[in-house]
Amino acid sequence: MEKSLKRQIVEATEAVKKKVRKMKDIEINNKEALESVFKPVTEPLNLIANVSKQSAPQNIKDEEIEVPFMDKTLQKEVLSDKESNDTDDYDSDSDSDSSYKSLGEKKQDCNTTSWSVSPEALADIPFGVRYDNGKLMLGSARIIVNDEYIIVADRKYRTTPGLKQLLLKKNVDSSLVTEKDMQHYKLMLLDTNAHRRDYDPNKPIKSNKGLKYLQIIKPLFLQTKGKGLPLTKMWKKNVDFIYWDDPNELVERLKLLIASQDAGNTGVNNEIISIIEELRESNIINT
């Protein structure tokens, strides 16, 4: 068991190093690609700006500047990789809610549940998305959603029918939910405290007799006490320490983070490294 645990940690460490190198290469390629794609737009604008500085001020009626149209397919191909690697720089508060009025538009691979849900309907969804002062919220954090991505607590997830069920349904269709969906949903709950009373990390989980609690929430957070060293680690900003009785819980957390990283989140690298360091400090691994 110990050898298997060590091997998993070593493999995870190597995977993180490869990911970091790959992200640096992707960032350089994306920068060059974006400069090439937006060149037809930036050059005319720079030229107009230079001409405006040289000419004397005149009362001339403003004219509309026609910006070359960029094909949406090309734009998605260039920007998709950059978006998946820029989660840490995402400022959700700077985005207007009007940017997401097209949430009801459907794609064939994610049209099982539409994002177009009324505030009244969301108010009756336990452990899910709600409206608060005109904003979509999950627990204590704002959530931004569309048919391709879900962004919550500075993490980005790819939209799936299973995640839509977990976030928008009172009675979840489990046939649409995958194991990865459950891992991502648990990570969302941990980040936002949407499963706790008043969304307070210091308060207990909201237990009830509903199917969603009994079939989803309770199994997700059912803790089994084990023997071993008491390990502590602070997993996210401004949250109290979480105490671990079993090193296997750290490994499970590591698996969740690696799955989140595979989904395109780049903000978990430091946490993955911290887990590995914690295991080393406790003499669980020697590499």
CSV table of C-alpha atoms in Angstrom, one decimal:
chain,number,residue,atom,x,y,z
A,1,MET,CA,0.0,0.0,0.0
A,2,GLU,CA,2.8,2.4,1.0
A,3,LYS,CA,4.7,1.7,-2.2
A,4,SER,CA,1.6,2.2,-4.3
A,5,LEU,CA,1.0,5.5,-2.5
A,6,LYS,CA,4.6,6.7,-3.2
A,7,ARG,CA,4.3,5.7,-6.8
A,8,GLN,CA,1.1,7.7,-7.2
A,9,ILE,CA,2.7,10.8,-5.6
A,10,VAL,CA,5.8,10.6,-7.8
A,11,GLU,CA,3.7,10.2,-10.9
A,12,ALA,CA,1.5,13.2,-9.9
A,13,THR,CA,4.7,15.3,-9.3
A,14,GLU,CA,6.0,14.5,-12.8
A,15,ALA,CA,2.6,15.3,-14.3
A,16,VAL,CA,2.6,18.7,-12.6
A,17,LYS,CA,6.1,19.5,-13.9
A,18,LYS,CA,5.1,18.5,-17.5
A,19,LYS,CA,1.9,20.6,-17.2
A,20,VAL,CA,3.9,23.7,-16.2
A,21,ARG,CA,6.3,23.3,-19.1
A,22,LYS,CA,3.4,22.7,-21.5
A,23,MET,CA,1.5,25.8,-20.2
A,24,LYS,CA,4.6,28.0,-20.8
A,25,ASP,CA,4.9,26.8,-24.4
A,26,ILE,CA,1.1,27.3,-24.9
A,27,GLU,CA,1.3,30.8,-23.5
A,28,ILE,CA,4.0,31.8,-26.0
A,29,ASN,CA,2.2,30.2,-28.9
A,30,ASN,CA,-1.1,31.9,-28.0
A,31,LYS,CA,0.6,35.3,-27.7
A,32,GLU,CA,2.0,34.9,-31.2
A,33,ALA,CA,-1.3,33.6,-32.6
A,34,LEU,CA,-3.3,36.5,-31.0
A,35,GLU,CA,-0.9,39.1,-32.4
A,36,SER,CA,-1.2,37.6,-35.8
A,37,VAL,CA,-5.1,37.4,-35.7
A,38,PHE,CA,-5.7,40.9,-34.3
A,39,LYS,CA,-3.1,42.6,-36.5
A,40,PRO,CA,-5.8,43.6,-39.1
A,41,VAL,CA,-7.7,45.3,-36.2
A,42,THR,CA,-4.8,46.9,-34.3
A,43,GLU,CA,-3.0,48.4,-37.3
A,44,PRO,CA,-5.9,50.6,-38.5
A,45,LEU,CA,-6.6,51.7,-35.0
A,46,ASN,CA,-3.0,52.7,-34.4
A,47,LEU,CA,-2.9,54.6,-37.7
A,48,ILE,CA,-6.1,56.5,-36.8
A,49,ALA,CA,-4.7,57.4,-33.3
A,50,ASN,CA,-1.5,58.7,-34.9
A,51,VAL,CA,-3.4,60.8,-37.4
A,52,SER,CA,-5.6,62.2,-34.6
A,53,LYS,CA,-2.6,63.4,-32.6
A,54,GLN,CA,-1.0,65.2,-35.6
A,55,SER,CA,-4.1,67.0,-36.8
A,56,ALA,CA,-5.4,70.2,-35.1
A,57,PRO,CA,-8.6,70.0,-33.0
A,58,GLN,CA,-11.7,70.5,-35.2
A,59,ASN,CA,-15.4,70.3,-34.6
A,60,ILE,CA,-15.8,67.3,-36.8
A,61,LYS,CA,-18.7,64.9,-36.4
A,62,ASP,CA,-17.6,61.4,-35.1
A,63,GLU,CA,-17.5,58.8,-37.7
A,64,GLU,CA,-17.9,55.1,-37.1
A,65,ILE,CA,-14.8,53.0,-37.7
A,66,GLU,CA,-15.5,49.7,-39.4
A,67,VAL,CA,-13.5,47.0,-37.6
A,68,PRO,CA,-12.7,43.9,-39.7
A,69,PHE,CA,-15.0,41.0,-38.8
A,70,MET,CA,-13.3,37.9,-37.3
A,71,ASP,CA,-14.9,34.6,-38.0
A,72,LYS,CA,-16.2,33.0,-34.7
A,73,THR,CA,-14.8,29.6,-35.5
A,74,LEU,CA,-11.3,31.1,-35.9
A,75,GLN,CA,-11.7,33.2,-32.8
A,76,LYS,CA,-12.7,30.2,-30.7
A,77,GLU,CA,-9.7,28.2,-32.0
A,78,VAL,CA,-7.3,30.9,-31.1
A,79,LEU,CA,-8.7,31.9,-27.7
A,80,SER,CA,-9.9,28.5,-26.3
A,81,ASP,CA,-6.5,27.4,-25.2
A,82,LYS,CA,-5.6,30.8,-23.7
A,83,GLU,CA,-8.9,30.9,-21.7
A,84,SER,CA,-8.2,27.5,-20.2
A,85,ASN,CA,-4.7,28.7,-19.0
A,86,ASP,CA,-5.7,32.2,-17.8
A,87,THR,CA,-8.1,31.3,-14.9
A,88,ASP,CA,-5.9,33.0,-12.3
A,89,ASP,CA,-6.1,36.4,-14.1
A,90,TYR,CA,-9.9,36.2,-14.5
A,91,ASP,CA,-11.8,39.0,-12.8
A,92,SER,CA,-15.4,38.0,-12.5
A,93,ASP,CA,-16.5,41.3,-11.0
A,94,SER,CA,-15.5,43.2,-14.1
A,95,ASP,CA,-17.9,41.3,-16.3
A,96,SER,CA,-21.4,42.8,-16.9
A,97,ASP,CA,-24.3,40.4,-16.3
A,98,SER,CA,-25.5,41.5,-19.7
A,99,SER,CA,-22.7,39.5,-21.2
A,100,TYR,CA,-24.4,36.3,-20.2
A,101,LYS,CA,-28.0,36.9,-21.4
A,102,SER,CA,-27.4,34.3,-24.1
A,103,LEU,CA,-27.2,31.5,-21.6
A,104,GLY,CA,-30.3,29.9,-23.0
A,105,GLU,CA,-28.6,29.1,-26.3
A,106,LYS,CA,-28.0,25.4,-26.7
A,107,LYS,CA,-25.3,23.2,-28.1
A,108,GLN,CA,-25.9,19.6,-29.1
A,109,ASP,CA,-23.5,18.2,-26.5
A,110,CYS,CA,-24.9,20.2,-23.5
A,111,ASN,CA,-28.6,20.8,-24.2
A,112,THR,CA,-30.0,18.4,-21.6
A,113,THR,CA,-30.7,21.3,-19.2
A,114,SER,CA,-30.9,24.9,-20.3
A,115,TRP,CA,-29.2,27.7,-18.3
A,116,SER,CA,-32.3,29.8,-18.8
A,117,VAL,CA,-33.9,29.4,-15.5
A,118,SER,CA,-36.1,31.9,-13.7
A,119,PRO,CA,-35.0,33.3,-10.3
A,120,GLU,CA,-38.2,31.8,-8.8
A,121,ALA,CA,-37.2,28.3,-10.0
A,122,LEU,CA,-33.6,28.7,-8.8
A,123,ALA,CA,-34.8,29.6,-5.3
A,124,ASP,CA,-36.1,26.0,-4.9
A,125,ILE,CA,-32.9,24.2,-5.9
A,126,PRO,CA,-30.9,22.9,-2.9
A,127,PHE,CA,-27.1,22.9,-3.1
A,128,GLY,CA,-27.2,24.7,-6.4
A,129,VAL,CA,-27.2,28.0,-8.3
A,130,ARG,CA,-29.4,30.9,-7.1
A,131,TYR,CA,-30.0,34.5,-7.9
A,132,ASP,CA,-28.8,37.2,-5.4
A,133,ASN,CA,-29.2,40.9,-6.3
A,134,GLY,CA,-29.3,40.1,-10.0
A,135,LYS,CA,-26.2,37.9,-10.0
A,136,LEU,CA,-25.9,34.2,-10.3
A,137,MET,CA,-24.4,32.7,-7.1
A,138,LEU,CA,-23.2,29.4,-5.8
A,139,GLY,CA,-22.9,29.4,-2.1
A,140,SER,CA,-20.7,32.5,-1.1
A,141,ALA,CA,-19.2,33.0,-4.6
A,142,ARG,CA,-20.4,34.4,-7.9
A,143,ILE,CA,-20.8,31.8,-10.7
A,144,ILE,CA,-20.5,32.6,-14.4
A,145,VAL,CA,-21.9,30.0,-16.8
A,146,ASN,CA,-22.3,29.4,-20.5
A,147,ASP,CA,-22.7,26.4,-22.8
A,148,GLU,CA,-18.9,25.8,-22.8
A,149,TYR,CA,-17.5,26.8,-19.4
A,150,ILE,CA,-18.5,27.3,-15.7
A,151,ILE,CA,-16.4,29.7,-13.7
A,152,VAL,CA,-16.7,29.8,-10.0
A,153,ALA,CA,-14.2,30.8,-7.2
A,154,ASP,CA,-11.4,31.5,-9.8
A,155,ARG,CA,-11.7,28.0,-11.2
A,156,LYS,CA,-12.9,27.1,-14.7
A,157,TYR,CA,-14.8,23.8,-15.5
A,158,ARG,CA,-16.0,22.5,-18.9
A,159,THR,CA,-19.8,22.5,-19.0
A,160,THR,CA,-21.3,19.0,-19.0
A,161,PRO,CA,-24.9,17.7,-18.8
A,162,GLY,CA,-24.0,16.1,-15.4
A,163,LEU,CA,-22.8,19.4,-13.9
A,164,LYS,CA,-26.0,21.1,-15.2
A,165,GLN,CA,-28.0,18.5,-13.4
A,166,LEU,CA,-26.1,19.0,-10.1
A,167,LEU,CA,-26.3,22.8,-10.2
A,168,LEU,CA,-29.8,23.3,-11.6
A,169,LYS,CA,-31.9,20.3,-10.5
A,170,LYS,CA,-33.6,19.5,-7.3
A,171,ASN,CA,-33.9,15.9,-8.3
A,172,VAL,CA,-30.8,14.9,-10.2
A,173,ASP,CA,-30.8,12.4,-13.1
A,174,SER,CA,-27.9,10.3,-12.0
A,175,SER,CA,-27.6,8.6,-15.4
A,176,LEU,CA,-26.2,11.9,-16.8
A,177,VAL,CA,-23.7,12.4,-14.0
A,178,THR,CA,-20.1,11.0,-14.4
A,179,GLU,CA,-17.5,10.4,-11.7
A,180,LYS,CA,-15.6,13.5,-12.9
A,181,ASP,CA,-18.7,15.6,-12.7
A,182,MET,CA,-19.0,14.5,-9.0
A,183,GLN,CA,-15.4,15.4,-8.3
A,184,HIS,CA,-15.8,18.9,-9.9
A,185,TYR,CA,-19.1,19.4,-8.1
A,186,LYS,CA,-17.5,18.6,-4.8
A,187,LEU,CA,-14.6,21.0,-5.5
A,188,MET,CA,-17.2,23.7,-6.3
A,189,LEU,CA,-19.0,23.1,-2.9
A,190,LEU,CA,-15.7,23.1,-1.0
A,191,ASP,CA,-14.7,26.5,-2.6
A,192,THR,CA,-18.1,28.1,-2.1
A,193,ASN,CA,-19.5,26.4,1.0
A,194,ALA,CA,-22.8,26.0,-0.9
A,195,HIS,CA,-23.5,22.8,1.1
A,196,ARG,CA,-23.1,24.5,4.5
A,197,ARG,CA,-25.6,26.6,6.5
A,198,ASP,CA,-25.5,30.3,5.6
A,199,TYR,CA,-22.6,29.3,3.3
A,200,ASP,CA,-20.3,29.6,6.4
A,201,PRO,CA,-17.3,27.3,6.4
A,202,ASN,CA,-17.5,27.1,10.2
A,203,LYS,CA,-21.2,25.8,10.2
A,204,PRO,CA,-22.4,22.3,9.6
A,205,ILE,CA,-23.6,20.8,6.4
A,206,LYS,CA,-27.3,21.4,5.6
A,207,SER,CA,-28.8,18.0,6.2
A,208,ASN,CA,-32.4,17.2,5.2
A,209,LYS,CA,-34.5,14.3,3.9
A,210,GLY,CA,-34.4,15.4,0.3
A,211,LEU,CA,-33.1,13.0,-2.4
A,212,LYS,CA,-30.3,15.4,-3.5
A,213,TYR,CA,-28.9,15.4,0.0
A,214,LEU,CA,-29.3,11.7,0.6
A,215,GLN,CA,-28.0,10.6,-2.8
A,216,ILE,CA,-25.4,13.3,-3.6
A,217,ILE,CA,-24.3,15.5,-0.7
A,218,LYS,CA,-24.2,13.0,2.1
A,219,PRO,CA,-22.1,10.4,0.2
A,220,LEU,CA,-19.7,13.1,-1.1
A,221,PHE,CA,-18.9,14.3,2.4
A,222,LEU,CA,-19.2,11.1,4.4
A,223,GLN,CA,-15.9,11.1,6.4
A,224,THR,CA,-14.4,7.8,7.6
A,225,LYS,CA,-12.1,8.0,10.6
A,226,GLY,CA,-8.8,6.2,10.1
A,227,LYS,CA,-5.5,5.7,11.9
A,228,GLY,CA,-2.5,7.8,11.2
A,229,LEU,CA,-0.8,11.1,11.7
A,230,PRO,CA,-3.0,14.2,12.2
A,231,LEU,CA,-2.2,16.3,9.2
A,232,THR,CA,-3.3,19.9,8.7
A,233,LYS,CA,-3.4,22.0,5.6
A,234,MET,CA,-5.1,25.2,4.5
A,235,TRP,CA,-6.4,24.5,1.0
A,236,LYS,CA,-7.8,27.9,0.0
A,237,LYS,CA,-7.6,31.5,0.9
A,238,ASN,CA,-9.2,32.9,4.0
A,239,VAL,CA,-10.4,29.4,5.2
A,240,ASP,CA,-9.6,27.8,8.5
A,241,PHE,CA,-7.3,24.7,8.7
A,242,ILE,CA,-8.8,21.4,7.7
A,243,TYR,CA,-7.6,18.5,9.9
A,244,TRP,CA,-6.8,15.1,8.3
A,245,ASP,CA,-6.9,11.8,10.2
A,246,ASP,CA,-5.9,9.6,7.3
A,247,PRO,CA,-3.2,10.3,4.7
A,248,ASN,CA,-5.5,8.7,2.1
A,249,GLU,CA,-7.7,11.7,2.4
A,250,LEU,CA,-4.8,13.8,1.2
A,251,VAL,CA,-4.4,11.5,-1.8
A,252,GLU,CA,-8.1,11.8,-2.6
A,253,ARG,CA,-7.7,15.6,-2.5
A,254,LEU,CA,-4.7,15.3,-4.8
A,255,LYS,CA,-6.8,13.3,-7.3
A,256,LEU,CA,-9.5,15.9,-7.2
A,257,LEU,CA,-7.0,18.7,-7.9
A,258,ILE,CA,-5.4,16.8,-10.8
A,259,ALA,CA,-8.8,16.2,-12.3
A,260,SER,CA,-9.5,19.9,-12.0
A,261,GLN,CA,-6.2,20.6,-13.7
A,262,ASP,CA,-7.1,18.3,-16.5
A,263,ALA,CA,-10.3,20.3,-16.9
A,264,GLY,CA,-8.2,23.3,-17.7
A,265,ASN,CA,-7.8,25.0,-14.3
A,266,THR,CA,-4.3,26.5,-13.8
A,267,GLY,CA,-4.9,27.8,-10.3
A,268,VAL,CA,-4.4,24.5,-8.5
A,269,ASN,CA,-0.6,23.9,-9.2
A,270,ASN,CA,0.5,25.5,-5.9
A,271,GLU,CA,-2.0,23.4,-4.0
A,272,ILE,CA,-0.9,20.2,-5.6
A,273,ILE,CA,2.7,21.0,-4.7
A,274,SER,CA,1.7,21.9,-1.2
A,275,ILE,CA,0.0,18.4,-0.7
A,276,ILE,CA,3.2,16.7,-1.9
A,277,GLU,CA,5.3,18.8,0.5
A,278,GLU,CA,2.9,17.9,3.3
A,279,LEU,CA,3.3,14.2,2.6
A,280,ARG,CA,7.0,14.6,2.6
A,281,GLU,CA,7.1,16.5,5.8
A,282,SER,CA,5.1,13.7,7.5
A,283,ASN,CA,7.6,11.1,6.1
A,284,ILE,CA,4.9,9.4,4.1
A,285,ILE,CA,6.9,9.8,1.0
A,286,ASN,CA,10.7,10.2,0.6
A,287,THR,CA,11.1,11.4,-3.0
